[in-house]
Coordinates of C-alpha atoms (C1' of nucleotides) in Angstrom, one line a residue:
Chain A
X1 CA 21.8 -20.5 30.9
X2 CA 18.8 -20.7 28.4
X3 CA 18.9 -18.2 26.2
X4 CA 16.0 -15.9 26.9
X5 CA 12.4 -17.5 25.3
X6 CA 9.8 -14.8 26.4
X7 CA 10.0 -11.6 24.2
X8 CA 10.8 -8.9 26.6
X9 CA 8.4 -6.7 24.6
X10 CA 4.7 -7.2 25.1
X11 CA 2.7 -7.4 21.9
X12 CA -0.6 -5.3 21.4
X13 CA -2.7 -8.5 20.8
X14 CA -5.5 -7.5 18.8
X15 CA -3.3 -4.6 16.9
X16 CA -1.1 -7.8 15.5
X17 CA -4.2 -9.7 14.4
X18 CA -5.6 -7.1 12.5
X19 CA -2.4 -6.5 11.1
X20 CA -2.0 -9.7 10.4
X21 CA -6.0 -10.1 9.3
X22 CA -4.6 -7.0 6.4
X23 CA -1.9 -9.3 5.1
X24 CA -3.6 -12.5 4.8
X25 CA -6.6 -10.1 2.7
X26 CA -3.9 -8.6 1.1
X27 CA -1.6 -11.6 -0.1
X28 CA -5.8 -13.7 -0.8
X29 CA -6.3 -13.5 -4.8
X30 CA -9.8 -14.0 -3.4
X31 CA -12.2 -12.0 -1.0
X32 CA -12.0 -13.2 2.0
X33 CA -14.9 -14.2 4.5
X34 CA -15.2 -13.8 8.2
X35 CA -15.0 -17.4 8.7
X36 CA -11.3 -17.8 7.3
X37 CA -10.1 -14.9 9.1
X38 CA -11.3 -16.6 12.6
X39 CA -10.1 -20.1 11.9
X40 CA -6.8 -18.3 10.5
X41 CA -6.1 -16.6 14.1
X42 CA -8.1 -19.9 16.0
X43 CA -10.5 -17.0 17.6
X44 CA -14.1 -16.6 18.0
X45 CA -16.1 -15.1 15.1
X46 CA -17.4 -12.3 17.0
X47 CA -14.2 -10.6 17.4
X48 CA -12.7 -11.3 13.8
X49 CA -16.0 -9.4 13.1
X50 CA -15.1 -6.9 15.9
X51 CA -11.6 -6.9 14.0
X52 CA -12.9 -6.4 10.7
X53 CA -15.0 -4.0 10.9
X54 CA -12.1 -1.5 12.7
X55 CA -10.4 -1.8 9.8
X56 CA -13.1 -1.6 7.5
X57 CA -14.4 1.6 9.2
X58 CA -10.5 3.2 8.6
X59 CA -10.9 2.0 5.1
X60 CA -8.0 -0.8 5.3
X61 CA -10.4 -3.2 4.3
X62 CA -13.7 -3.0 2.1
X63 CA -16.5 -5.0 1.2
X64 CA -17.6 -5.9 -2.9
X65 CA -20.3 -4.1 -3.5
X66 CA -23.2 -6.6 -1.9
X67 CA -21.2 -9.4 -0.6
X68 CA -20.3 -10.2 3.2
X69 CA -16.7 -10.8 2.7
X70 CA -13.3 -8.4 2.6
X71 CA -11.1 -7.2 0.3
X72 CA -8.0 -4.4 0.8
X73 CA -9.6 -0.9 1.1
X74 CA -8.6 2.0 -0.4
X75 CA -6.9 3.2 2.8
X76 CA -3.7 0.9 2.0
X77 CA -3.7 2.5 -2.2
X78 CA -4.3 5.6 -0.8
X79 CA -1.4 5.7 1.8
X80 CA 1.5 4.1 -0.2
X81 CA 1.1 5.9 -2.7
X82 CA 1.3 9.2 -1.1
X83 CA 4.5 8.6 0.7
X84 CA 7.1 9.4 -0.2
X85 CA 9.1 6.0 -0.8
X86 CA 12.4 7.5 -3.0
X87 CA 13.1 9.9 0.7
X88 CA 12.9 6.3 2.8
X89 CA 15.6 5.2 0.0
X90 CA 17.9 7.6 -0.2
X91 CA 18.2 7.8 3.8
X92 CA 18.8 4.0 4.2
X93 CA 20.8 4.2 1.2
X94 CA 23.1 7.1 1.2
X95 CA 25.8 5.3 3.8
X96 CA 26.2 2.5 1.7
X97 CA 26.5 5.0 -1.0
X98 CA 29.2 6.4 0.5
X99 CA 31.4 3.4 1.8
X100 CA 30.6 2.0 -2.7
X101 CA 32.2 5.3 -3.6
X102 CA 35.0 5.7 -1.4
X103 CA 35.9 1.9 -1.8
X104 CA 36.2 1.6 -5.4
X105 CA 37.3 5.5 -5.8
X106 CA 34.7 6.3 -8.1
X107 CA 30.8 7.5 -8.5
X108 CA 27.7 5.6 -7.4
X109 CA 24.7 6.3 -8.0
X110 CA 21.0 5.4 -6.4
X111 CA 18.3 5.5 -8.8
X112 CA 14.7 4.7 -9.2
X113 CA 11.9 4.0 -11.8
X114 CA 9.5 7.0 -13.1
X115 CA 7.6 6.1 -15.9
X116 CA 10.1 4.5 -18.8
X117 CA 12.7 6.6 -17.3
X118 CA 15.5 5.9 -14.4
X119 CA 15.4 9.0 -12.0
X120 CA 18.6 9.1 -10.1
X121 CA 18.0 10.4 -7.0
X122 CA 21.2 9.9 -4.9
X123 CA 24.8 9.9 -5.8
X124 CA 28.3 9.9 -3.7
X125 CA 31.3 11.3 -5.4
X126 CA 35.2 9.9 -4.5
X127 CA 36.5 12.9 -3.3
X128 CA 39.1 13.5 -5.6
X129 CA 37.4 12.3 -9.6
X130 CA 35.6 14.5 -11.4
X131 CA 31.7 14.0 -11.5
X132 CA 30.8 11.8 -14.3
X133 CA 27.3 11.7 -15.9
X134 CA 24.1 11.1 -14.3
X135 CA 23.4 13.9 -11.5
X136 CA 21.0 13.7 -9.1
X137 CA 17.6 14.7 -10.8
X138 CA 18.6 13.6 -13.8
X139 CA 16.1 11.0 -16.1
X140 CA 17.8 8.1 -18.5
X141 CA 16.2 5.6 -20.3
X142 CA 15.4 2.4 -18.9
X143 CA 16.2 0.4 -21.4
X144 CA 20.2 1.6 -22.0
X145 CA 21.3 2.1 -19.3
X146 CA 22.9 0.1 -16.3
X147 CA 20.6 1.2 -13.7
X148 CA 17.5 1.3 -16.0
X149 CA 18.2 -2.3 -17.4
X150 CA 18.6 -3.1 -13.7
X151 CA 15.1 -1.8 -12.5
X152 CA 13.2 -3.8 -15.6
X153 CA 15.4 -6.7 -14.4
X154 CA 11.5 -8.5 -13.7
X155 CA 10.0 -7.9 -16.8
X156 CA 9.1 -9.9 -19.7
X157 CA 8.7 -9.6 -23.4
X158 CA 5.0 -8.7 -22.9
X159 CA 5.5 -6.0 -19.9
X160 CA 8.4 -4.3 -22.1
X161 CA 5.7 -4.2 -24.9
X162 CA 3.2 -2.2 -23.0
X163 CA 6.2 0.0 -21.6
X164 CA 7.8 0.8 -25.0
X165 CA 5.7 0.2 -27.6
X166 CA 5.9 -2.5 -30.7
X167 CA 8.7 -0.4 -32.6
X168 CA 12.3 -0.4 -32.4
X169 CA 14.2 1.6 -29.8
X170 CA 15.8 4.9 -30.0
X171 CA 19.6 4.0 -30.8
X172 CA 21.8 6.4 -28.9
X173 CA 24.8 4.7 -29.8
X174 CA 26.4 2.3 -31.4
X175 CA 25.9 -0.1 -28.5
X176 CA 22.1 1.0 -27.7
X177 CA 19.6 -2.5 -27.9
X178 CA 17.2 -1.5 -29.9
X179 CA 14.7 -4.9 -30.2
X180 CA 12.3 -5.7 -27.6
X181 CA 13.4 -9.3 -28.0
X182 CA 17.1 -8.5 -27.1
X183 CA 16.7 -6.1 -24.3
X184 CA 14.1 -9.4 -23.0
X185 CA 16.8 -11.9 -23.4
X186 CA 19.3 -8.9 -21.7
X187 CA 16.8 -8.8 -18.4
X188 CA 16.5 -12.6 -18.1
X189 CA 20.3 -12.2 -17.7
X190 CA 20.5 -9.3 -15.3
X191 CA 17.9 -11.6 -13.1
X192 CA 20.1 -15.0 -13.3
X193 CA 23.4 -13.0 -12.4
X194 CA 21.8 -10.0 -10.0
X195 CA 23.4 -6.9 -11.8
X196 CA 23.3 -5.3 -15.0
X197 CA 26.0 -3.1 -17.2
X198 CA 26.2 -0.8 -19.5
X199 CA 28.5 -1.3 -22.5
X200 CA 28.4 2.5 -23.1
X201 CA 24.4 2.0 -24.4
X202 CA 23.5 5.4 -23.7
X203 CA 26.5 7.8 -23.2
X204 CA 29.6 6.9 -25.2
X205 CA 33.1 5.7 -23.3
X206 CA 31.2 5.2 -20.2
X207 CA 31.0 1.9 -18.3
X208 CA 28.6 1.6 -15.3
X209 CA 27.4 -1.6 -13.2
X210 CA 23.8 -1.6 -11.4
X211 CA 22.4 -4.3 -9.5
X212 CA 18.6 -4.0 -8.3
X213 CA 17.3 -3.2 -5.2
X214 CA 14.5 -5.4 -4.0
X215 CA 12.0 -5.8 -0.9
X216 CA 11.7 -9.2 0.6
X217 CA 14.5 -10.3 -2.8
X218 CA 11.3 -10.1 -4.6
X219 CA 9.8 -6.7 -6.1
X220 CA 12.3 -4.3 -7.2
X221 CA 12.1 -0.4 -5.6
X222 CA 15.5 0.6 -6.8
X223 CA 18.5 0.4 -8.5
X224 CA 22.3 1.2 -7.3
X225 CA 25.2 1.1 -9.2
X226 CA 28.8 2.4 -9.8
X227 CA 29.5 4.8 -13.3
X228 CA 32.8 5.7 -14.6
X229 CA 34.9 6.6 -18.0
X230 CA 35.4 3.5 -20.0
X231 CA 39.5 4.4 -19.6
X232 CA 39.5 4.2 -16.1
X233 CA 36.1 1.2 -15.9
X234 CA 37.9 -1.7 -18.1
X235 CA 35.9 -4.7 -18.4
X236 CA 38.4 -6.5 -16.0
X237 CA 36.9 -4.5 -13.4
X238 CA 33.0 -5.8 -14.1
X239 CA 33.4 -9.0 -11.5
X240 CA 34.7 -6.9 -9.0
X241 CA 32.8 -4.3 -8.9
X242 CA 29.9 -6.3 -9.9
X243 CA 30.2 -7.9 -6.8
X244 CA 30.4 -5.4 -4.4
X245 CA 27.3 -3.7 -5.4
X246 CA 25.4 -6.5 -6.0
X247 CA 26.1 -7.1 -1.9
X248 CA 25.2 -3.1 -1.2
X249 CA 22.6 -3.8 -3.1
X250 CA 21.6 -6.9 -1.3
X251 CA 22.0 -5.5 2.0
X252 CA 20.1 -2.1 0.9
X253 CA 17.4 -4.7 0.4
X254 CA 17.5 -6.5 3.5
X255 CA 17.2 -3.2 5.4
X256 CA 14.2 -2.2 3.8
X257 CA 12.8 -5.3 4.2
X258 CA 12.7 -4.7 7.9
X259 CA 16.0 -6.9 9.3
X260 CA 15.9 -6.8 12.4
X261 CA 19.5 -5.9 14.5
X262 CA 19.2 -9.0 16.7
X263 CA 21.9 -8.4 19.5
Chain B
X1 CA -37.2 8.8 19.2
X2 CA -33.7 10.7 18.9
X3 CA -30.9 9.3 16.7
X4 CA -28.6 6.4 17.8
X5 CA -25.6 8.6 18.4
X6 CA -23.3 5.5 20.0
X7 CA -22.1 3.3 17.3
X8 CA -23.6 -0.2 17.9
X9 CA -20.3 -1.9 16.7
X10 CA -17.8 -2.0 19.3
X11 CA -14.6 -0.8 18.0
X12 CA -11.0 -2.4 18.7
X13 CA -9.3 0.6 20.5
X14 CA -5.7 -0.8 20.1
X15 CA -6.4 -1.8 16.3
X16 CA -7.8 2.0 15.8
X17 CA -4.8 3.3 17.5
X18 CA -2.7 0.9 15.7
X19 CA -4.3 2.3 12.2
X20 CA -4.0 5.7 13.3
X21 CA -0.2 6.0 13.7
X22 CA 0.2 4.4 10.3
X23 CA -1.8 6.9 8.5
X24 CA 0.3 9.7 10.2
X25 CA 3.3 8.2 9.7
X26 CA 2.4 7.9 5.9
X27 CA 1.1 11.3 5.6
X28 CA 4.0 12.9 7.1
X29 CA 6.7 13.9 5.2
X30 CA 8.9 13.9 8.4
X31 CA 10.0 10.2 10.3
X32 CA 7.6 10.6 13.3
X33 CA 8.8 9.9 16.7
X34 CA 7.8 8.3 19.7
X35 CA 6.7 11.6 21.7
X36 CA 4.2 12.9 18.3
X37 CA 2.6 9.5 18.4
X38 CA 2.2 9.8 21.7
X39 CA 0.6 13.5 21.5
X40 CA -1.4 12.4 18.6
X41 CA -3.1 10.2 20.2
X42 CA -3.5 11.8 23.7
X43 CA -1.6 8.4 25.5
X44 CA 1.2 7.6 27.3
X45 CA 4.2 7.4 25.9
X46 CA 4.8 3.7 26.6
X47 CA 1.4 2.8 25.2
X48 CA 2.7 4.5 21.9
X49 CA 5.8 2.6 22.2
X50 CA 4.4 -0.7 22.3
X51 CA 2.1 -0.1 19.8
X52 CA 5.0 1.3 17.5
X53 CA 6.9 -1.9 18.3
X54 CA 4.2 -3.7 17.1
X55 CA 3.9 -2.3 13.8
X56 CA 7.1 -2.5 13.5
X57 CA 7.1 -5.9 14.0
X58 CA 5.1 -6.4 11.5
X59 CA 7.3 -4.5 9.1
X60 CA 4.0 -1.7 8.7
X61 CA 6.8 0.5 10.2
X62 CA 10.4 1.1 10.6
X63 CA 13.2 2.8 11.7
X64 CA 15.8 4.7 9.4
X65 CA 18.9 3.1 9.9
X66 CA 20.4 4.9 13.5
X67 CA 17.3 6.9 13.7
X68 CA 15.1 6.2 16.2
X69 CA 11.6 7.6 14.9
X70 CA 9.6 5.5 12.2
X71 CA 8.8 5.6 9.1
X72 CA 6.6 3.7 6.9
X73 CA 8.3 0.4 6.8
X74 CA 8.2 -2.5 3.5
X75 CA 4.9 -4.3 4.2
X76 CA 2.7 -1.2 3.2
X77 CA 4.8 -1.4 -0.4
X78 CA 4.6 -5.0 -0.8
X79 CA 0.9 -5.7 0.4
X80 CA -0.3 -2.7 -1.8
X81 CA 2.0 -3.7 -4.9
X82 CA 1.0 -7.7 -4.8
X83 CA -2.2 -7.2 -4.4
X84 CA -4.7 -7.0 -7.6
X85 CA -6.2 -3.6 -7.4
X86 CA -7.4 -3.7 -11.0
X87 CA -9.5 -7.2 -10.1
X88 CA -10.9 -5.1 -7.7
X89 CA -12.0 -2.6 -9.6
X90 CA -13.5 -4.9 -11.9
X91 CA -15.4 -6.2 -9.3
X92 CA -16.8 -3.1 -8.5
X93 CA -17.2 -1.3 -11.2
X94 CA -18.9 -3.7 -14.0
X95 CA -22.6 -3.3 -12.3
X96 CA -22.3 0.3 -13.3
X97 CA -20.5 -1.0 -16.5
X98 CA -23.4 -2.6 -17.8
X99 CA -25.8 0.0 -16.1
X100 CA -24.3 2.6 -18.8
X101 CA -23.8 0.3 -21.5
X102 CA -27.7 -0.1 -21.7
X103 CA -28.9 3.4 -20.4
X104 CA -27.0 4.7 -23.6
X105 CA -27.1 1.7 -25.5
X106 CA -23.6 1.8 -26.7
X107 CA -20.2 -0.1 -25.1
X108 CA -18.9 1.0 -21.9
X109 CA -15.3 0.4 -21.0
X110 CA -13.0 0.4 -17.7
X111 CA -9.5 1.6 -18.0
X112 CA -6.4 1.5 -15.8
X113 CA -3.0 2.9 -16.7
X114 CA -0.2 0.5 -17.4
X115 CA 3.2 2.0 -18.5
X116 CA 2.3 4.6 -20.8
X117 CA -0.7 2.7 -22.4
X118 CA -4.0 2.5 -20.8
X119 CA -5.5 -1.2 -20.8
X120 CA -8.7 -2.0 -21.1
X121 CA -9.6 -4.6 -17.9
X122 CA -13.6 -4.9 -18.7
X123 CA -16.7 -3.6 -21.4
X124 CA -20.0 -3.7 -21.1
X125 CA -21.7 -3.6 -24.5
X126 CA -25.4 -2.8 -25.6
X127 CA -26.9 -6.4 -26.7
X128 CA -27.8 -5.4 -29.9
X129 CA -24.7 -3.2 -30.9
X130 CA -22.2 -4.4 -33.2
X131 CA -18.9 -4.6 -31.0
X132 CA -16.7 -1.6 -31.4
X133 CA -12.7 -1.3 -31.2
X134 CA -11.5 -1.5 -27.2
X135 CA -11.7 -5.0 -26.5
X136 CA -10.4 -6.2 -22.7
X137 CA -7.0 -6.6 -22.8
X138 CA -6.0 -3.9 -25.1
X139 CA -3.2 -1.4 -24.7
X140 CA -3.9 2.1 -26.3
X141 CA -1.8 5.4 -25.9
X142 CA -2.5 7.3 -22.8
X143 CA -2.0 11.0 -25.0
X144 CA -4.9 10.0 -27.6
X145 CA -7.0 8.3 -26.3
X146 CA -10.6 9.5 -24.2
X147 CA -9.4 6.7 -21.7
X148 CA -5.8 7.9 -21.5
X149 CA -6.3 11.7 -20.8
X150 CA -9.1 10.8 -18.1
X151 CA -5.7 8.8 -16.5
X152 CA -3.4 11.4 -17.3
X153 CA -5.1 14.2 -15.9
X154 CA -3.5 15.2 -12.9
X155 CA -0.6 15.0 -14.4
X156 CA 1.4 18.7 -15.3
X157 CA 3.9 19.1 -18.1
X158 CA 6.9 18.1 -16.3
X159 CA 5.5 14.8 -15.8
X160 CA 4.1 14.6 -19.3
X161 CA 7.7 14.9 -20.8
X162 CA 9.0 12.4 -17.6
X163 CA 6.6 10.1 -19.5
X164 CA 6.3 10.5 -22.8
X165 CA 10.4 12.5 -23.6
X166 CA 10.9 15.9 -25.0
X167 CA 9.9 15.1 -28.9
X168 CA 6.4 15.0 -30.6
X169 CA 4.4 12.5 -30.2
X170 CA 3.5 10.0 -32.8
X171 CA 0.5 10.9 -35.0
X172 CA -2.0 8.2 -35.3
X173 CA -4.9 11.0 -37.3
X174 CA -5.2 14.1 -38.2
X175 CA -6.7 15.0 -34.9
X176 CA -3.8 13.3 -32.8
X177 CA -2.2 15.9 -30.3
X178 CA 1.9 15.3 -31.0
X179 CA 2.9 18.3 -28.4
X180 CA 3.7 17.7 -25.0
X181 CA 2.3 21.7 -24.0
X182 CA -1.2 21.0 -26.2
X183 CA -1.3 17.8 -24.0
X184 CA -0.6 19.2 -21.3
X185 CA -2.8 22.1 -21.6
X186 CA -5.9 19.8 -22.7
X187 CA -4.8 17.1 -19.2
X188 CA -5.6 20.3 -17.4
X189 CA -9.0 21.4 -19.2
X190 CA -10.3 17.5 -18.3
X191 CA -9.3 17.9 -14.6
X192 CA -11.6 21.1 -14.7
X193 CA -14.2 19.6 -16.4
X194 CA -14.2 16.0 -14.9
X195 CA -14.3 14.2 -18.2
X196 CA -12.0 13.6 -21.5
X197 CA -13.2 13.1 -25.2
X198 CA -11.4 10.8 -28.2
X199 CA -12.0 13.1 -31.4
X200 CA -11.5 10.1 -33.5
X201 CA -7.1 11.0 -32.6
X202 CA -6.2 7.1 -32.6
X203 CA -8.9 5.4 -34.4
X204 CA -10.5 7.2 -37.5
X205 CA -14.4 7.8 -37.1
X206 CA -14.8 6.8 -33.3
X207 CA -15.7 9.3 -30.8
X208 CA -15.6 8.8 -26.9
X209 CA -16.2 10.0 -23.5
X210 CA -14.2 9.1 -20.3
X211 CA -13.7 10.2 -16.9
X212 CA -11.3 9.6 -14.3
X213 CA -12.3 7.0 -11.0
X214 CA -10.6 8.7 -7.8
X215 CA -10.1 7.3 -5.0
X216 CA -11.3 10.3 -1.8
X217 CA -11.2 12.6 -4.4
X218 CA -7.6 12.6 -5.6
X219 CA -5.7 10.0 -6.9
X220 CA -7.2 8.6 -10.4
X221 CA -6.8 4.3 -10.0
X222 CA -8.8 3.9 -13.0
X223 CA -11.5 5.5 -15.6
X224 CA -14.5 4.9 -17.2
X225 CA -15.9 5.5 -21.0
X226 CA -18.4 5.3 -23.7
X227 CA -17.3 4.6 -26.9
X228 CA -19.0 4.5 -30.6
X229 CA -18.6 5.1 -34.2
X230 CA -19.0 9.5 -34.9
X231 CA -21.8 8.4 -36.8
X232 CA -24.1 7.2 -34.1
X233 CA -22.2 9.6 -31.7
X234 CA -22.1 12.7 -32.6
X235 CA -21.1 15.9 -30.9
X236 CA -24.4 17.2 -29.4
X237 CA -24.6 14.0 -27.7
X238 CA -21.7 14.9 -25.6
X239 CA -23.1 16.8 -22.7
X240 CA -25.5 14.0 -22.1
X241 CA -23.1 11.3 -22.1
X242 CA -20.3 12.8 -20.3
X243 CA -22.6 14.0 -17.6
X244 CA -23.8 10.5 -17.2
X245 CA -20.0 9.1 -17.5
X246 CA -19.0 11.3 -14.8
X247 CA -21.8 10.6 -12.3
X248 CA -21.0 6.9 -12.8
X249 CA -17.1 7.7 -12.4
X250 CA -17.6 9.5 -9.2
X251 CA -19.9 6.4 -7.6
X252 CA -17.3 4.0 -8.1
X253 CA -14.7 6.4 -6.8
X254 CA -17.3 6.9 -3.8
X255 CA -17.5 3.0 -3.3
X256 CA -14.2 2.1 -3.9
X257 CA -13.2 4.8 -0.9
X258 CA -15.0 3.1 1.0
X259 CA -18.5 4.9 1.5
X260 CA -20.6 3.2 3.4
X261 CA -24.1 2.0 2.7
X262 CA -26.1 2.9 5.6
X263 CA -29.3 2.2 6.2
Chain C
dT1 C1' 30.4 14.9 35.4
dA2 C1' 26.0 15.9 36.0
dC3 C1' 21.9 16.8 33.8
dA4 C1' 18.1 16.6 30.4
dG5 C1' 15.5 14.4 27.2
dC6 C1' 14.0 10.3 25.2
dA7 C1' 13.3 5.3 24.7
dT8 C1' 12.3 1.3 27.2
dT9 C1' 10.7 -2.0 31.0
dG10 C1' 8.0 -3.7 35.4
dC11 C1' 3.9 -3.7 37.6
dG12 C1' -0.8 -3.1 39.6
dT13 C1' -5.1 -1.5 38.2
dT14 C1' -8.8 -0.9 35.2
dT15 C1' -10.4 -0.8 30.9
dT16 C1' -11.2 -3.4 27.1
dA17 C1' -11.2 -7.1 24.2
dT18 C1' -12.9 -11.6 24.2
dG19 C1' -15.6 -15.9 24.1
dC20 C1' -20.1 -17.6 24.9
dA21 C1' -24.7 -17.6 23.7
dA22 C1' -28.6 -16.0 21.4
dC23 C1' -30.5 -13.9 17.3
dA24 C1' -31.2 -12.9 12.5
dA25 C1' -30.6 -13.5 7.7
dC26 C1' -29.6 -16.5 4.4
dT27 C1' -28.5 -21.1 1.9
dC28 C1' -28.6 -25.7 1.3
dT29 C1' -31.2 -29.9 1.4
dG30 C1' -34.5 -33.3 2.0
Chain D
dC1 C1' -41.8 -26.0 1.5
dA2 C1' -40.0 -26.7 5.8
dG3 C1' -36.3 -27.6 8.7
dA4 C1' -31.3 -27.9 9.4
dG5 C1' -27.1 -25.8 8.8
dT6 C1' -24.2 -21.7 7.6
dT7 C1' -22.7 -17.1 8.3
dG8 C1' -23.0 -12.4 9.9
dT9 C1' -24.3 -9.6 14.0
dT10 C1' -25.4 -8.1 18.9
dG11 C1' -25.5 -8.4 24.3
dC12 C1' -23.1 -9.4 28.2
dA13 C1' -20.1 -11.2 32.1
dT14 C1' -15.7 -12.4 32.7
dA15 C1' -10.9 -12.8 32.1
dA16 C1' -7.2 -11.0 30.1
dA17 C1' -5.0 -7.6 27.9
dA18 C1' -3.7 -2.9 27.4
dC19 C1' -3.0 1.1 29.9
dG20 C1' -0.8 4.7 32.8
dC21 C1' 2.5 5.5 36.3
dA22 C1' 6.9 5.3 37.8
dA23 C1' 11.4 3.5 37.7
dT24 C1' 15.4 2.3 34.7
dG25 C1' 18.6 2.8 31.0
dC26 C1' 20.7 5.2 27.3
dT27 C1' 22.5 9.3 24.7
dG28 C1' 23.9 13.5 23.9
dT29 C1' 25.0 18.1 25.9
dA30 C1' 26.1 22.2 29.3

DNA sequence: TACAGCATTGCGTTTTATGCAACAACTCTG
DNA sequence: CAGAGTTGTTGCATAAAACGCAATGCTGTA
């Protein structure tokens, strides 16, 4: 038989063409004009105007002060920037949290950025090792540690600049990068090979691999990783465990990118 | 002749609906289900349904992994994130720019917060005045800076050490606040008053007045300033100037949430 | 196992969104 | 300066889309 071509669920028409009206504004470097919004969605001017203006009057969209054309509207700031993104994390997060922990018999951690700090704001324990470092609530530095190096794995020598200033970094320990320039060349890496580690940068004997979490494998919303005592994290361990988070991580992603679970 | 009360613009029902759900979603700090949406919106449940579905779609909403209620799903964070907010304000906000720039007959600048520095995206300056320090592009320090406290001040002393870590702050004068409690207590004296002053506490002999652009009232997204050398500016002149600052401040934090110029 | 609550689907009806056409404001062009 | 061509906006009749109702699954519970 054919496999089935007609969705079974109907679509609100003219709810998915101002949607997709918001994300053609949005994704525009440019304002756009009623014109390009009808010929984009092949309909008559009068309702892209009709469409428009809904979403105008909710505040979606807006119009430059004097021109006829749209631009995002303070409704779409406004709203994303109240919720509460690092609750939606943790809940997607904290099963594959759990499975890290258990699997490799040690502590993972979820983490996000605040400012020039990692916040961790999830962790799941092996049942039977004694909590290491990093509890939930608890701020590091981005810029030696695993998770933090992880989370700045985008950004270049100018954006590390503006984050931490011209100067040389605080050195925590005999590990700790302390030049802009180094910690640069350190995120181009972390991009190529997904994940990043910490060589016992910011607390001494302690090991810990993080790999970034990212929306649409593009921007970066989080970080998740696996910390333990150098004694028991040898570096024969990195590709492993490397690995496996880098694929939590991965998957994490995908989820929060809105995969669908296709039967 | 009594007042038009219908609205002569025709609005999209299902779009409206559409756009309703997603605020409430966003604004909740709960995942929302099917049956509140329903409620909220005084329709059948299967209307809700579909419309849900086709957010979700969309990736506007999603569900928590098992969970069958939504939550605000990945296209809110990447539209919002990708697109330029701070050519936007640009866009907006230079008309006044200049407006204040000649009204005083000093420079007039536009600030957004990057990081812990605040960059200046755009100036206006008085045709015949010699240009003064804060050109467009510039990073300065959010703690000592006119521009920087008008960002910074919603923010409460936890955040302040989140941002800026436990230890004094580097002094750039003599006036330079270096404790996070003096900063703290002076971010909270500018929300009262609506407007933040430079007492020459980066750069020697320059005074300036700034106040935060909010978007509805609440969030700051960006600020305006005047800025000159003490001896053009000097302290009786405040009052005038920051009253004029603020009034400008607040019509671009009108416009930008989308007031609407009716005739 | 049966029931209760919720999500999901089918279907006929009615609302509603749509395209057409006309109008207005404005720009470009000859 | 005038006329032709855009582009934004409103009115209206029709066609289609969205809606509510009711029936069907699905899941968890007494």
């Amino acid at each position: 038989m054919p496999p089935r071509k007609s969705p079974q669920v109907p679509f609100i028409q003219s709810l998915d063409r101002g949607l997709t009206i918001l994300r053609s504004v949005a994704l525009s470097p440019q304002p756009v004009s009623l014109g390009e919004i009808a010929d984009l969605l092949d309909i008559d001017r009068s309702s892209a105007f009709r469409l428009a203006h809904t979403l105008r009057r909710r505040g979606f969209l807006a119009c430059p002060p004097g021109r006829k054309d749209y631009v995002l509207g303070s409704s779409m700031w406004t709203l994303s920037h109240q919720y509460d993104w690092s609750n939606m994390l943790v809940k997607v997060a904290h099963p594959e949290l759990k499975l890290l922990a258990t699997q490799i018999n040690e502590t993972a951690h979820l983490a996000i950025r605040e400012g020039k700090n990692a916040l961790f704001i999830d962790s799941a324990h092996a049942t039977h090792v004694i909590a290491v470092a990093g509890q939930t609530g608890e701020l590091v530095p981005l810029y030696c540690t695993a998770h933090g190096k992880a989370l700045l794995a985008d950004a270049d020598e100018r954006e590390l600049r503006a984050q931490f200033g011209a100067g040389p970094l605080q050195k925590y320990t005999k590990n700790t990068i302390t030049s802009i320039k180094a910690l640069a060349k350190e995120c181009d890496q972390i991009k190529q090979r997904g994940f990043a580690t910490d060589e016992s940068e910011y607390g001494s004997e302690m090991r810990c691999v993080a790999a970034p979490i990212r929306l649409g494998n593009e921007l970066i919303v989080g970080s998740i990783g696996i910390s333990a005592p150098a004694l028991r994290f040898g570096r024969e361990l990195y590709p492993d465990y490397a690995a496996k988070v880098c694929q939590v991580a991965d998957r994490i992603g995908q989820y929060l990118s809105g995969a669908e679970t296709k039967p």
